[in-house]
Amino acid sequence: MTGPGHLRSAVDIAAAVRKGEISAAEVLERHLARVGAGESGVHAFNLVLTDEARRQAAAIDAAVAAGKDPGPLAGVPIALKDNLCTRGIPTTCSSRILEGWKPPYDATVVERLAAAGAVAIGKTNLDEFAMGSSTENSAFGPTRNPHDLERVPGGSSGGSAAAVAAGFAPVALGSDTGGSVRQPAALCGVVGVKPTYGLVSRYGLIAFASSLDQIGPFARTVEDAAAVLDAISGPDRRDSTSLREPPPLASERLKTGVDGLRIGVVSELAGAEGISPDVVARTREAAEALSAAGAKVEEVSVPAAMYGLSAYYLIAPAEASSNLARYDGVRYGLRVEGGPGADVTEMYLRTRSAGFGAEVKRRIMLGTYALSAGYYDAYYGKAQQVRTLIIRDFETAYRDFDILLGPTAPGTAFPLGAKTSDPLAMYLNDVCTIPSNLAGHPAMSVPFGTGDDGLPIGVQVLAPALGETTMFQVAAALEGAAPPLAEPGITEEAVR
Amino acid sequence: MTSTTAEISWEIVVGLEVHAELRTRTKLFCGCANSFGQEPNTNICPVCLGLPGSLPVLNRTAVEFAMRVGRALNCHVQPSIFHRKNYFYPDMPKDYQISQYDLPINTDGWLELPGGTRIGIVRAHMEEDTGKTTHVGGGGRIHGAAHSLVDYNRAGVPLVEIVSAPDIRSSEDARTYVDELRSILVAIGASDGKMEEGSLRVDANVSVRPAGSEQFGTRCEIKNMNSLRSLGRAIEYEAERQIGVIRDGGTVIQETRHWDESTGRTGSMRSKEEAYDYRYFPEPDLVPLEPSAEWVAEVEESLPELPAERRMKAGSASGIAADQDAVVTVVRLDLDRYLDNVVASGASAETAAIAVRRLANEVAAEIDSIGNLDPKAFTSLVTMESDGSLNPMQSRAVLKEMLASGGDPEEIAKRLGFEAMSAGALEEVVNRIVSEHPNEWERYVGGDDKLTGFFVGKIKAATGGNADLKEASALLRSKRGT
């Protein structure tokens, strides 16, 4: 892809920087200028790392000048979701409770990106502790969708999705616990990937629900997403759940086409509650495009996927209630003293009352209840059984199909505030994405046309565990067949 | 109770939970040093502090130690998983503790007390230790303290919690059980067993029931005992308290009580109604632990001889019963390698018995100086005593010197002016002393045994300590005709 510096693809930027055709510093400045022009409207970032990024870019340029290869992502600006630890740089999870905390370490993915030559440009906004589907639950105010500033970018990685859609960075990282990369990717018209559980180290990702969380890339192209995923995946001794085998290469078969692949359209996903007709239509068109390209496409049933949402809303809050217990005011972040004569319990209570937002409190309550004596078997235990059923149903489907297809989100981006008073309606946004988290399988969202409102729609490509290579192969074919998407409202002219 | 009945006798029922810190080089889930007595908060990292984003990685050596404990206690070593035990406490960095719950690594074992009583082991599971709080003001309790100091050096230190069946029937057996367990843990290298440094901590579940009853009474858990003495006292006190409650027509309430060493009483900490709901669930940050059969076999083969076996050997070498205090002490203090050396030199059972007594008394009392005692030199000393070159008193004096500054027993004996006396020479001295003190002798013959000491003292002085005083008093008695 050619074009102005800030709209070049990551792969193009890296190639140009490595050849010395453009400096990392220049690439960065163009993106910073874009941020300067658009950020006040979008609010993608909690923090823009201007100085740090300039130092990183200078180091890349110095390496190139010295004849060294700074790596496959040389000079590529990348936005990081603000639940990824960055050494000495505030990491907030968009929560008051972490106020003032600077991690003394980098997340493994942050280290790997730096080693690949990428330049961290900022920490992006999110739903507090990654809990939400619209990025309206941030303690620092919502992020807005670059395609329509009155609408949400999706969530919880809404800041990262918006940063890429707005051209603030060619690529970004998010985290996906129930769809938090794929759903905002769909709503913002970009590519978003949730890899196989264990493919990317979670070390330094501030946990929401440990057994579901995975870090994944956002990009404007499938090829860029593959390049970022390849840079961050692989075994990590600091994460026990990290897979030990060499990772599948996401970028291996991007140009192979889909001839002969068996693709199943999941009837439960396309027929799920509240899916808009536009979304169903785009999913059908995507399937037809793949069929036209030589794939064998059929409908397939994954019955237990219907129960994914219910199981998820027991398992994820249960783990979250435990993961978030450490924010007690004793060691770091916010502390609200209990007042004269108060005991330590009072201090915990006041700290947590003041530090957490409504949605986080709601999920801590849900999770505490689901795990408590007398309810464990009926709720958490049952949800784990459902999870096993979902894994089995997917395994059955993957006996007949290489790849499954479905919608990513039920509709296009909705107006800010439209669902904030109805948590259940909000939760339904993840109905199509959640099953892959429960199964631990990879899935990604690829932009495929728009709704009647002109806003982007994403189609979801699902694969069996470690099926990333085939998943990207199909995603690349879909990308090639997709109707072109209009640039978001923030234009090059606004920068100049 | 409505009527006075004959005094019924009560039986104490005790089950013990022993937390043992494992002697690994590093902590359970991170690479921080596992060491005692460092400056507060110096052995810490993001993982043991539970900082956001950090993840636990299981220490292989800790697993191996846990398996050693399991096999030494005749447990079944099985595939296991870790759970989170959720509760809030300032010294718990994550506000949950990673522990094992319904699938512990070791189950269904037993431990045999030196007297032969077998105590069931329900489980021996792995978990991480917490940090340590010091509450300033408010009498040292968290509630009412002006402020608290928290040291996380201990947070993440690997523990094995060994849970006994309620098979213990007396405070003495409880102490013996902990003592034996400690010996085993030290012998297999899993723990240093230091109760005073907190590397071995004991909680006791105590209940009482009428003797002969099959049913268990309501139990109370007692915490905070930091010595074997406290353990014994606390159990005795608690049993008496419970018997008193029942006698007065009351009901024992199931609760956790703490032991107050200064008052010698237990006091209520929290009752069942306010008991924590730990909300256990499988730890998603760790994968299931499935030691291979080969690994378990390897661990089992590497186990050293255990104290019970060693006592048996020491007992049969010396002719002293394996469960006698002297043998128990020798093995517990790891002194039987000295005995082994004596036996290996071809000594008789009599000589071995002398060695056991010297080890259990003199050496045990000076255990800190054990480094000075060369096993070969010790063997020579015991041989000198058994062949009569030294009498027991002289031998003790020489041993004391050896423990103080090492050295060869023959040289020390010479330096101290010790030489063996022949039986004839001793008799001569005895006769002389008797004739020099005719009045005292008359009283002694008349039955005044108190004069034994008088004569023995004179003989000791006359021989410069070289006489075997036991033999001297035997001579005196035979001369008197008793």
XYZ file of N, CA and C in Angstrom, chain B residues 124-221:
294
model
N -1.365 -34.092 52.130
C -0.226 -33.192 52.316
C -0.144 -32.387 51.029
N -0.698 -31.172 51.081
C -0.804 -30.394 49.839
C 0.144 -29.200 49.819
N 0.304 -28.636 48.631
C 1.210 -27.502 48.440
C 0.422 -26.201 48.503
N 1.056 -25.166 49.019
C 0.485 -23.831 48.939
C 1.580 -22.795 49.153
N 1.232 -21.539 48.899
C 2.208 -20.466 49.084
C 2.010 -19.840 50.454
N 3.100 -19.389 51.049
C 3.022 -18.700 52.333
C 2.578 -17.255 52.094
N 2.120 -16.611 53.149
C 1.744 -15.199 53.066
C 2.917 -14.359 53.553
N 2.739 -13.044 53.526
C 3.745 -12.169 54.109
C 3.574 -12.154 55.616
N 4.166 -11.174 56.244
C 4.127 -11.125 57.704
C 3.777 -9.714 58.136
N 2.775 -9.590 59.024
C 2.402 -8.257 59.502
C 2.822 -8.092 60.951
N 3.240 -6.896 61.272
C 3.499 -6.540 62.661
C 2.567 -5.385 62.985
N 1.686 -5.611 63.954
C 0.722 -4.577 64.298
C 1.260 -3.748 65.455
N 1.316 -2.445 65.220
C 1.898 -1.564 66.224
C 0.769 -0.902 67.002
N 0.769 -1.077 68.308
C -0.327 -0.590 69.134
C -1.468 -1.587 69.103
N -2.465 -1.366 69.975
C -3.630 -2.253 69.999
C -3.303 -3.655 70.464
N -2.251 -3.786 71.270
C -1.922 -5.091 71.853
C -1.438 -6.100 70.828
N -0.961 -5.616 69.680
C -0.398 -6.528 68.696
C -1.432 -7.208 67.819
N -2.718 -6.929 67.999
C -3.751 -7.495 67.120
C -4.096 -6.456 66.069
N -4.556 -6.941 64.906
C -4.796 -6.001 63.805
C -5.898 -4.991 64.168
N -6.946 -5.475 64.852
C -8.025 -4.554 65.194
C -7.579 -3.686 66.365
N -7.605 -2.400 66.164
C -7.184 -1.495 67.215
C -5.742 -1.047 67.084
N -5.006 -1.625 66.118
C -3.613 -1.219 65.942
C -3.567 0.200 65.375
N -2.535 0.957 65.795
C -2.374 2.313 65.260
C -1.957 2.227 63.793
N -1.020 1.353 63.515
C -0.675 1.058 62.135
C -0.029 -0.324 62.083
N 0.133 -0.829 60.865
C 0.711 -2.158 60.702
C 1.858 -2.096 59.719
N 2.889 -2.884 59.978
C 4.024 -2.970 59.068
C 3.928 -4.314 58.351
N 4.125 -4.294 57.055
C 3.995 -5.532 56.303
C 5.320 -5.876 55.633
N 5.759 -7.105 55.842
C 6.990 -7.597 55.223
C 6.610 -8.746 54.286
N 6.890 -8.575 52.999
C 6.497 -9.583 52.012
C 7.610 -10.572 51.668
N 8.706 -10.528 52.418
C 9.783 -11.480 52.118
C 9.294 -12.923 52.136
N 8.371 -13.233 53.049
C 7.902 -14.605 53.188
C 6.795 -14.945 52.180
N 6.209 -13.918 51.565
C 5.097 -14.160 50.638
C 5.582 -14.983 49.454
N 4.951 -16.120 49.229
C 5.316 -16.975 48.108
C 6.306 -18.062 48.465
N 6.711 -18.125 49.730
C 7.576 -19.233 50.153
C 6.754 -20.523 50.075
N 7.327 -21.598 49.534
C 6.527 -22.823 49.381
C 6.269 -23.520 50.719
N 5.016 -23.943 50.879
C 4.624 -24.685 52.079
C 4.038 -26.019 51.669
N 4.196 -27.007 52.568
C 3.369 -28.200 52.469
C 2.515 -28.218 53.725
N 1.209 -28.355 53.549
C 0.332 -28.470 54.715
C -0.030 -29.927 54.891
N 0.371 -30.471 56.036
C 0.172 -31.892 56.314
C -0.980 -32.032 57.296
N -2.056 -32.668 56.851
C -3.266 -32.754 57.656
C -3.414 -34.178 58.181
N -3.409 -34.316 59.492
C -3.546 -35.656 60.066
C -5.014 -36.010 60.223
N -5.302 -37.303 60.316
C -6.641 -37.745 60.691
C -6.812 -37.454 62.187
N -8.051 -37.408 62.668
C -8.249 -37.160 64.108
C -7.917 -38.415 64.914
N -6.697 -38.875 64.795
C -6.281 -40.145 65.401
C -5.469 -39.950 66.669
N -5.203 -38.705 67.044
C -4.326 -38.439 68.182
C -5.183 -38.329 69.442
N -4.765 -39.013 70.528
C -5.620 -39.133 71.715
C -5.060 -38.477 72.968
N -3.906 -37.814 72.858
C -3.373 -37.130 74.036
C -2.461 -35.999 73.595
N -2.248 -35.062 74.504
C -1.360 -33.945 74.172
C 0.063 -34.476 73.967
N 0.399 -35.534 74.706
C 1.735 -36.080 74.563
C 1.936 -36.691 73.173
N 0.920 -37.433 72.717
C 1.018 -37.999 71.367
C 1.064 -36.890 70.313
N 0.360 -35.799 70.583
C 0.383 -34.680 69.633
C 1.808 -34.145 69.512
N 2.466 -34.002 70.661
C 3.845 -33.508 70.638
C 4.766 -34.510 69.952
N 4.573 -35.784 70.286
C 5.412 -36.812 69.670
C 5.215 -36.830 68.163
N 3.951 -36.658 67.748
C 3.646 -36.656 66.313
C 4.400 -35.530 65.606
N 4.319 -34.329 66.168
C 4.984 -33.186 65.527
C 6.504 -33.398 65.527
N 6.991 -33.945 66.631
C 8.429 -34.193 66.739
C 8.888 -35.202 65.677
N 8.103 -36.255 65.531
C 8.453 -37.291 64.555
C 8.346 -36.735 63.130
N 7.290 -35.963 62.906
C 7.105 -35.361 61.590
C 8.278 -34.443 61.265
N 8.672 -33.673 62.266
C 9.799 -32.762 62.076
C 11.077 -33.557 61.725
N 11.292 -34.648 62.430
C 12.472 -35.479 62.133
C 12.452 -35.980 60.695
N 11.269 -36.392 60.259
C 11.152 -36.911 58.890
C 11.450 -35.800 57.883
N 10.837 -34.620 58.109
C 11.016 -33.505 57.171
C 12.487 -33.099 57.084
N 13.148 -33.089 58.241
C 14.566 -32.718 58.248
C 15.390 -33.806 57.559
N 15.056 -35.071 57.855
C 15.821 -36.189 57.285
C 15.756 -36.183 55.759
N 14.596 -35.866 55.200
C 14.473 -35.914 53.733
C 14.884 -34.587 53.101
N 15.309 -33.641 53.917
C 15.834 -32.380 53.396
C 14.756 -31.429 52.921
N 13.481 -31.726 53.237
C 12.394 -30.895 52.719
C 12.222 -29.611 53.521
N 12.567 -29.640 54.798
C 12.350 -28.466 55.643
C 13.425 -28.417 56.710
N 13.691 -27.225 57.249
C 14.666 -27.170 58.334
C 13.978 -27.388 59.681
N 12.639 -27.447 59.680
C 11.889 -27.843 60.874
C 11.990 -26.895 62.043
N 12.349 -25.634 61.794
C 12.539 -24.713 62.923
C 11.226 -24.043 63.308
N 10.634 -24.534 64.388
C 9.364 -23.963 64.852
C 9.544 -22.517 65.292
N 10.677 -22.235 65.918
C 10.890 -20.892 66.461
C 11.046 -19.854 65.356
N 11.469 -20.291 64.166
C 11.578 -19.349 63.034
C 10.341 -19.402 62.141
N 9.382 -20.191 62.551
C 8.124 -20.249 61.805
C 8.173 -21.174 60.605
N 9.253 -21.939 60.444
C 9.280 -22.815 59.270
C 8.462 -24.084 59.508
N 8.031 -24.276 60.751
C 7.062 -25.341 61.048
C 5.991 -24.724 61.935
N 4.732 -24.761 61.468
C 3.665 -24.137 62.254
C 2.521 -25.135 62.411
N 1.968 -25.175 63.589
C 0.976 -26.205 63.890
C -0.353 -25.591 64.304
N -1.445 -26.072 63.700
C -2.793 -25.766 64.184
C -3.369 -27.082 64.693
N -4.126 -27.010 65.787
C -4.681 -28.241 66.359
C -6.198 -28.189 66.368
N -6.832 -29.245 65.888
C -8.284 -29.391 66.018
C -8.542 -30.296 67.219
N -9.185 -29.719 68.223
C -9.350 -30.440 69.483
C -10.833 -30.624 69.791
N -11.198 -31.851 70.162
C -12.548 -32.086 70.686
C -12.447 -33.109 71.814
N -13.514 -33.248 72.578
C -13.524 -34.250 73.645
C -14.788 -35.095 73.502
N -14.727 -36.300 74.027
C -15.910 -37.164 74.029
C -15.783 -38.127 75.209
N -16.907 -38.631 75.697
C -16.836 -39.605 76.783
C -16.034 -40.814 76.292
N -15.157 -41.320 77.164
C -14.333 -42.459 76.765
C -15.240 -43.577 76.275
N -14.858 -44.195 75.176
C -15.647 -45.294 74.638
C -16.651 -44.860 73.600
N -16.930 -43.551 73.521
C -17.893 -43.058 72.537
C -17.314 -43.163 71.130
N -18.189 -43.446 70.172
C -17.743 -43.557 68.783
C -17.824 -42.202 68.096
N -18.750 -41.374 68.577
C -19.003 -40.107 67.907
C -17.988 -39.048 68.304
N -17.661 -38.194 67.364
C -16.768 -37.090 67.673
C -17.550 -35.950 68.306
N -16.912 -35.229 69.211
C -17.521 -34.027 69.758
C -17.287 -32.864 68.809
N -17.873 -31.700 69.134
C -17.637 -30.494 68.328
C -16.193 -30.047 68.540
N -15.520 -29.691 67.449
C -14.098 -29.369 67.584
C -13.848 -27.864 67.509
N -12.750 -27.475 68.120
C -12.268 -26.112 67.978
C -10.867 -26.172 67.390
N -10.574 -25.191 66.535
C -9.242 -25.147 65.941
C -8.411 -24.131 66.722
